[in-house]
Amino acid sequence: NAGVTQTPKFRILKIGQSMTLQCAQDMNHNYMYWYRQDPGMGLKLIYYSVGAGITDKGEVPNGYNVSRSTTEDFPLRLELAAPSQTSVYFCASSSGVAGGEQYFGPGTRLTVT
Amino acid sequence: AQSVSQHNHHVILSEAASLELGCNYSYGGTVNLFWYVQYPGQHLQLLLKYFSGDPLVKGIKGFEAEFIKSKFSFNLRKPSVQWSDTAEYFCAVNKAPGGYNKLIFGAGTRLAVHP
């Protein structure tokens, strides 16, 4: 199985544009997450989902939206991109087992200019 | 709010040197603790984790970590590093139970190992 996949790998956006980062997992995991990684800052949780139709905000949700219509997919939407959203975005998934580890995708490097 | 501190942002070692990376967290309840590694150009992968039991946990590639509850610490160690250990290392914590396995990450430590 492929684990967690993300597309695209790289993207350059102009200020004010919108885009959707795709994330899919084939491990039948209930929990899915979006993080952003900024240099020297570690990973910050943007949004998470505990199952299809259920999403909630993480630490840094402003400027983003998510949806979870299926167990497999968890897209992240950027509306009105801003330079502050330049970052590397990681999607992850975890089983519903308490304390279960997270499995990460390869990341999307986004630049907003 | 919970936080995770990693004391060293950059570490440079020669091959065969010993490694210890510090990690402290600020949460008074029960936690699960993780170390993730990100090799150049690759995604994060789990190195080791602590849930309960023996506070000394062993992971992949000869890494180990010790949970010291009284110090809120979970330091990562390896007796003898190799060039292939060059990577960024992240300590992470989640609340147990509950919390939906959400992770709080430290800022990361970049390790460079010279031959």
CSV table of C-alpha atoms in Angstrom, one decimal:
chain,number,residue,atom,x,y,z
A,1,ASN,CA,0.0,0.0,0.0
A,2,ALA,CA,1.1,3.6,-0.6
A,3,GLY,CA,0.5,4.9,2.9
A,4,VAL,CA,-0.2,8.7,2.9
A,5,THR,CA,0.1,10.5,-0.4
A,6,GLN,CA,0.1,14.2,-1.1
A,7,THR,CA,-0.1,16.3,-4.3
A,8,PRO,CA,1.3,18.5,-5.5
A,9,LYS,CA,4.9,18.2,-4.3
A,10,PHE,CA,5.7,21.9,-5.1
A,11,ARG,CA,3.5,24.9,-5.9
A,12,ILE,CA,4.1,28.6,-6.4
A,13,LEU,CA,1.0,30.8,-5.8
A,14,LYS,CA,0.5,34.5,-6.3
A,15,ILE,CA,-0.9,36.5,-3.4
A,16,GLY,CA,-4.7,36.2,-3.4
A,17,GLN,CA,-4.9,33.0,-5.4
A,18,SER,CA,-6.5,29.9,-4.0
A,19,MET,CA,-5.6,26.2,-4.1
A,20,THR,CA,-6.3,22.8,-2.7
A,21,LEU,CA,-3.7,20.5,-1.3
A,22,GLN,CA,-4.7,16.9,-1.7
A,23,CYS,CA,-4.1,14.2,0.8
A,24,ALA,CA,-5.1,10.5,0.7
A,25,GLN,CA,-4.4,7.5,2.8
A,26,ASP,CA,-5.0,3.8,2.1
A,27,MET,CA,-4.6,2.5,5.7
A,28,ASN,CA,-8.3,2.9,6.7
A,29,HIS,CA,-7.3,5.3,9.4
A,30,ASN,CA,-10.0,7.3,11.1
A,31,TYR,CA,-7.8,10.2,12.2
A,32,MET,CA,-6.1,12.6,9.7
A,33,TYR,CA,-4.1,15.8,10.3
A,34,TRP,CA,-2.7,18.7,8.5
A,35,TYR,CA,0.5,20.4,9.7
A,36,ARG,CA,2.7,23.2,8.5
A,37,GLN,CA,6.4,23.2,9.0
A,38,ASP,CA,8.3,26.5,9.1
A,39,PRO,CA,12.1,26.7,9.6
A,40,GLY,CA,13.1,26.5,13.2
A,41,MET,CA,9.5,26.2,14.3
A,42,GLY,CA,8.7,22.5,14.2
A,43,LEU,CA,5.3,21.3,12.9
A,44,LYS,CA,2.1,23.1,13.9
A,45,LEU,CA,-1.3,21.5,13.6
A,46,ILE,CA,-3.7,23.3,11.2
A,47,TYR,CA,-6.8,21.1,11.2
A,48,TYR,CA,-7.6,17.5,12.1
A,49,SER,CA,-10.4,15.0,11.5
A,50,VAL,CA,-11.5,12.0,13.5
A,51,GLY,CA,-13.7,10.6,10.8
A,52,ALA,CA,-15.6,11.3,7.7
A,53,GLY,CA,-17.7,14.4,8.2
A,54,ILE,CA,-15.9,15.5,11.4
A,55,THR,CA,-13.2,18.1,11.4
A,56,ASP,CA,-11.8,20.5,14.0
A,57,LYS,CA,-9.3,23.3,14.3
A,58,GLY,CA,-5.8,22.9,15.4
A,59,GLU,CA,-3.3,25.5,16.6
A,60,VAL,CA,-3.0,27.6,13.4
A,61,PRO,CA,-6.3,27.3,11.4
A,62,ASN,CA,-6.6,30.8,10.1
A,63,GLY,CA,-6.6,31.1,6.3
A,64,TYR,CA,-7.4,27.4,5.7
A,65,ASN,CA,-10.4,25.2,5.4
A,66,VAL,CA,-10.8,21.4,5.3
A,67,SER,CA,-13.4,18.8,4.5
A,68,ARG,CA,-13.6,15.1,5.0
A,69,SER,CA,-16.2,13.5,2.8
A,70,THR,CA,-14.5,10.0,2.8
A,71,THR,CA,-12.2,8.1,5.1
A,72,GLU,CA,-9.4,8.2,2.6
A,73,ASP,CA,-9.2,11.8,1.6
A,74,PHE,CA,-8.6,15.0,3.6
A,75,PRO,CA,-8.0,18.0,1.3
A,76,LEU,CA,-6.7,21.3,2.7
A,77,ARG,CA,-8.0,24.5,1.0
A,78,LEU,CA,-6.1,27.8,1.0
A,79,GLU,CA,-8.3,30.8,0.2
A,80,LEU,CA,-6.7,34.1,-0.6
A,81,ALA,CA,-3.1,33.0,-0.3
A,82,ALA,CA,-0.7,35.2,1.7
A,83,PRO,CA,3.1,35.2,2.0
A,84,SER,CA,2.7,34.0,5.6
A,85,GLN,CA,1.4,30.8,4.2
A,86,THR,CA,4.7,30.0,2.5
A,87,SER,CA,5.6,26.7,4.2
A,88,VAL,CA,5.9,23.0,3.9
A,89,TYR,CA,2.6,21.2,4.5
A,90,PHE,CA,2.4,17.7,5.8
A,91,CYS,CA,-0.6,15.5,6.0
A,92,ALA,CA,-0.7,12.6,8.4
A,93,SER,CA,-3.0,9.8,9.5
A,94,SER,CA,-3.4,7.7,12.6
A,95,SER,CA,-5.6,4.8,13.6
A,96,GLY,CA,-8.2,5.3,16.2
A,97,VAL,CA,-6.1,3.5,18.8
A,98,ALA,CA,-5.3,5.7,21.7
A,99,GLY,CA,-1.7,6.9,21.5
A,100,GLY,CA,-1.3,5.5,18.0
A,101,GLU,CA,1.6,6.9,16.0
A,102,GLN,CA,1.0,9.2,13.0
A,103,TYR,CA,2.1,8.3,9.5
A,104,PHE,CA,3.2,11.2,7.4
A,105,GLY,CA,3.0,12.0,3.7
A,106,PRO,CA,6.0,13.4,1.7
A,107,GLY,CA,4.9,17.0,2.0
A,108,THR,CA,4.0,19.9,-0.3
A,109,ARG,CA,6.3,22.9,-0.5
A,110,LEU,CA,4.2,26.0,-1.1
A,111,THR,CA,5.6,29.4,-1.9
A,112,VAL,CA,3.3,32.5,-2.0
A,113,THR,CA,4.8,35.5,-3.8
B,1,ALA,CA,-0.7,25.5,26.8
B,2,GLN,CA,1.4,22.5,26.2
B,3,SER,CA,4.8,22.9,24.7
B,4,VAL,CA,7.8,20.9,23.8
B,5,SER,CA,11.3,22.2,24.0
B,6,GLN,CA,14.3,20.8,22.2
B,7,HIS,CA,17.5,22.3,23.6
B,8,ASN,CA,19.8,22.0,20.6
B,9,HIS,CA,18.8,23.4,17.2
B,10,HIS,CA,22.0,22.3,15.4
B,11,VAL,CA,24.4,19.5,16.4
B,12,ILE,CA,27.5,18.6,14.5
B,13,LEU,CA,29.3,15.3,15.3
B,14,SER,CA,32.0,13.1,13.9
B,15,GLU,CA,31.2,9.5,13.1
B,16,ALA,CA,31.4,7.2,16.1
B,17,ALA,CA,30.7,10.0,18.5
B,18,SER,CA,27.9,9.6,21.0
B,19,LEU,CA,24.7,11.5,20.7
B,20,GLU,CA,22.2,12.9,23.2
B,21,LEU,CA,19.4,15.2,22.1
B,22,GLY,CA,17.3,16.9,24.8
B,23,CYS,CA,13.6,17.1,24.9
B,24,ASN,CA,11.4,18.6,27.7
B,25,TYR,CA,7.6,19.0,27.7
B,26,SER,CA,5.2,21.1,29.7
B,27,TYR,CA,2.1,19.0,30.5
B,28,GLY,CA,1.3,17.7,33.9
B,29,GLY,CA,-1.0,14.8,32.9
B,30,THR,CA,-0.3,11.5,31.3
B,31,VAL,CA,1.5,11.7,27.9
B,32,ASN,CA,2.7,9.6,25.1
B,33,LEU,CA,6.1,10.6,23.8
B,34,PHE,CA,7.6,10.2,20.4
B,35,TRP,CA,10.8,10.9,18.4
B,36,TYR,CA,10.4,11.4,14.7
B,37,VAL,CA,13.2,11.7,12.2
B,38,GLN,CA,13.2,13.4,8.8
B,39,TYR,CA,16.1,12.4,6.5
B,40,PRO,CA,17.1,14.8,3.8
B,41,GLY,CA,14.4,14.8,1.1
B,42,GLN,CA,12.2,12.3,2.9
B,43,HIS,CA,9.1,12.6,5.1
B,44,LEU,CA,8.9,12.2,8.8
B,45,GLN,CA,9.1,8.7,10.2
B,46,LEU,CA,8.8,7.3,13.7
B,47,LEU,CA,12.1,6.5,15.4
B,48,LEU,CA,10.6,5.4,18.8
B,49,LYS,CA,7.7,6.0,21.2
B,50,TYR,CA,6.9,5.7,24.8
B,51,PHE,CA,3.4,4.8,26.1
B,52,SER,CA,3.9,3.2,29.5
B,53,GLY,CA,6.1,0.6,31.3
B,54,ASP,CA,9.9,0.6,31.0
B,55,PRO,CA,11.0,4.2,30.8
B,56,LEU,CA,13.9,3.2,28.6
B,57,VAL,CA,12.6,2.6,25.1
B,58,LYS,CA,14.6,1.3,22.1
B,59,GLY,CA,13.8,2.3,18.6
B,60,ILE,CA,15.1,1.7,15.1
B,61,LYS,CA,18.8,2.1,14.0
B,62,GLY,CA,20.2,1.8,17.5
B,63,PHE,CA,18.4,4.8,19.0
B,64,GLU,CA,17.0,4.8,22.5
B,65,ALA,CA,15.3,7.3,24.7
B,66,GLU,CA,14.7,7.6,28.4
B,67,PHE,CA,11.5,9.0,29.9
B,68,ILE,CA,12.1,10.8,33.2
B,69,LYS,CA,8.7,11.8,34.5
B,70,SER,CA,10.1,13.9,37.4
B,71,LYS,CA,12.0,16.0,34.9
B,72,PHE,CA,9.4,16.0,32.1
B,73,SER,CA,12.1,14.8,29.8
B,74,PHE,CA,12.5,12.3,27.0
B,75,ASN,CA,16.0,12.5,25.7
B,76,LEU,CA,17.2,10.7,22.7
B,77,ARG,CA,20.5,8.8,22.7
B,78,LYS,CA,22.7,6.8,20.4
B,79,PRO,CA,26.1,5.5,21.5
B,80,SER,CA,27.8,5.8,18.1
B,81,VAL,CA,26.4,7.9,15.3
B,82,GLN,CA,26.9,7.2,11.6
B,83,TRP,CA,27.0,9.5,8.6
B,84,SER,CA,23.6,8.1,7.6
B,85,ASP,CA,22.1,9.6,10.9
B,86,THR,CA,22.4,13.0,9.4
B,87,ALA,CA,18.8,14.3,9.6
B,88,GLU,CA,16.4,16.5,11.5
B,89,TYR,CA,15.0,15.0,14.7
B,90,PHE,CA,11.7,16.0,16.3
B,91,CYS,CA,10.4,15.3,19.7
B,92,ALA,CA,6.6,15.2,20.0
B,93,VAL,CA,4.0,14.7,22.7
B,94,ASN,CA,0.3,13.8,22.9
B,95,LYS,CA,-2.1,13.7,25.8
B,96,ALA,CA,-3.2,10.3,27.0
B,97,PRO,CA,-6.0,9.3,27.0
B,98,GLY,CA,-8.0,11.3,24.6
B,99,GLY,CA,-6.7,14.1,22.5
B,100,TYR,CA,-7.3,12.3,19.3
B,101,ASN,CA,-3.6,11.5,19.0
B,102,LYS,CA,-2.8,15.1,18.2
B,103,LEU,CA,0.9,15.9,18.4
B,104,ILE,CA,2.7,18.9,19.8
B,105,PHE,CA,6.1,19.1,18.2
B,106,GLY,CA,9.3,20.6,19.3
B,107,ALA,CA,11.2,22.9,17.0
B,108,GLY,CA,13.5,20.1,15.8
B,109,THR,CA,17.3,19.5,16.0
B,110,ARG,CA,19.4,19.3,12.8
B,111,LEU,CA,22.1,16.7,13.2
B,112,ALA,CA,25.1,16.7,10.8
B,113,VAL,CA,27.5,13.8,11.1
B,114,HIS,CA,30.8,14.1,9.4
B,115,PRO,CA,32.8,11.1,8.2
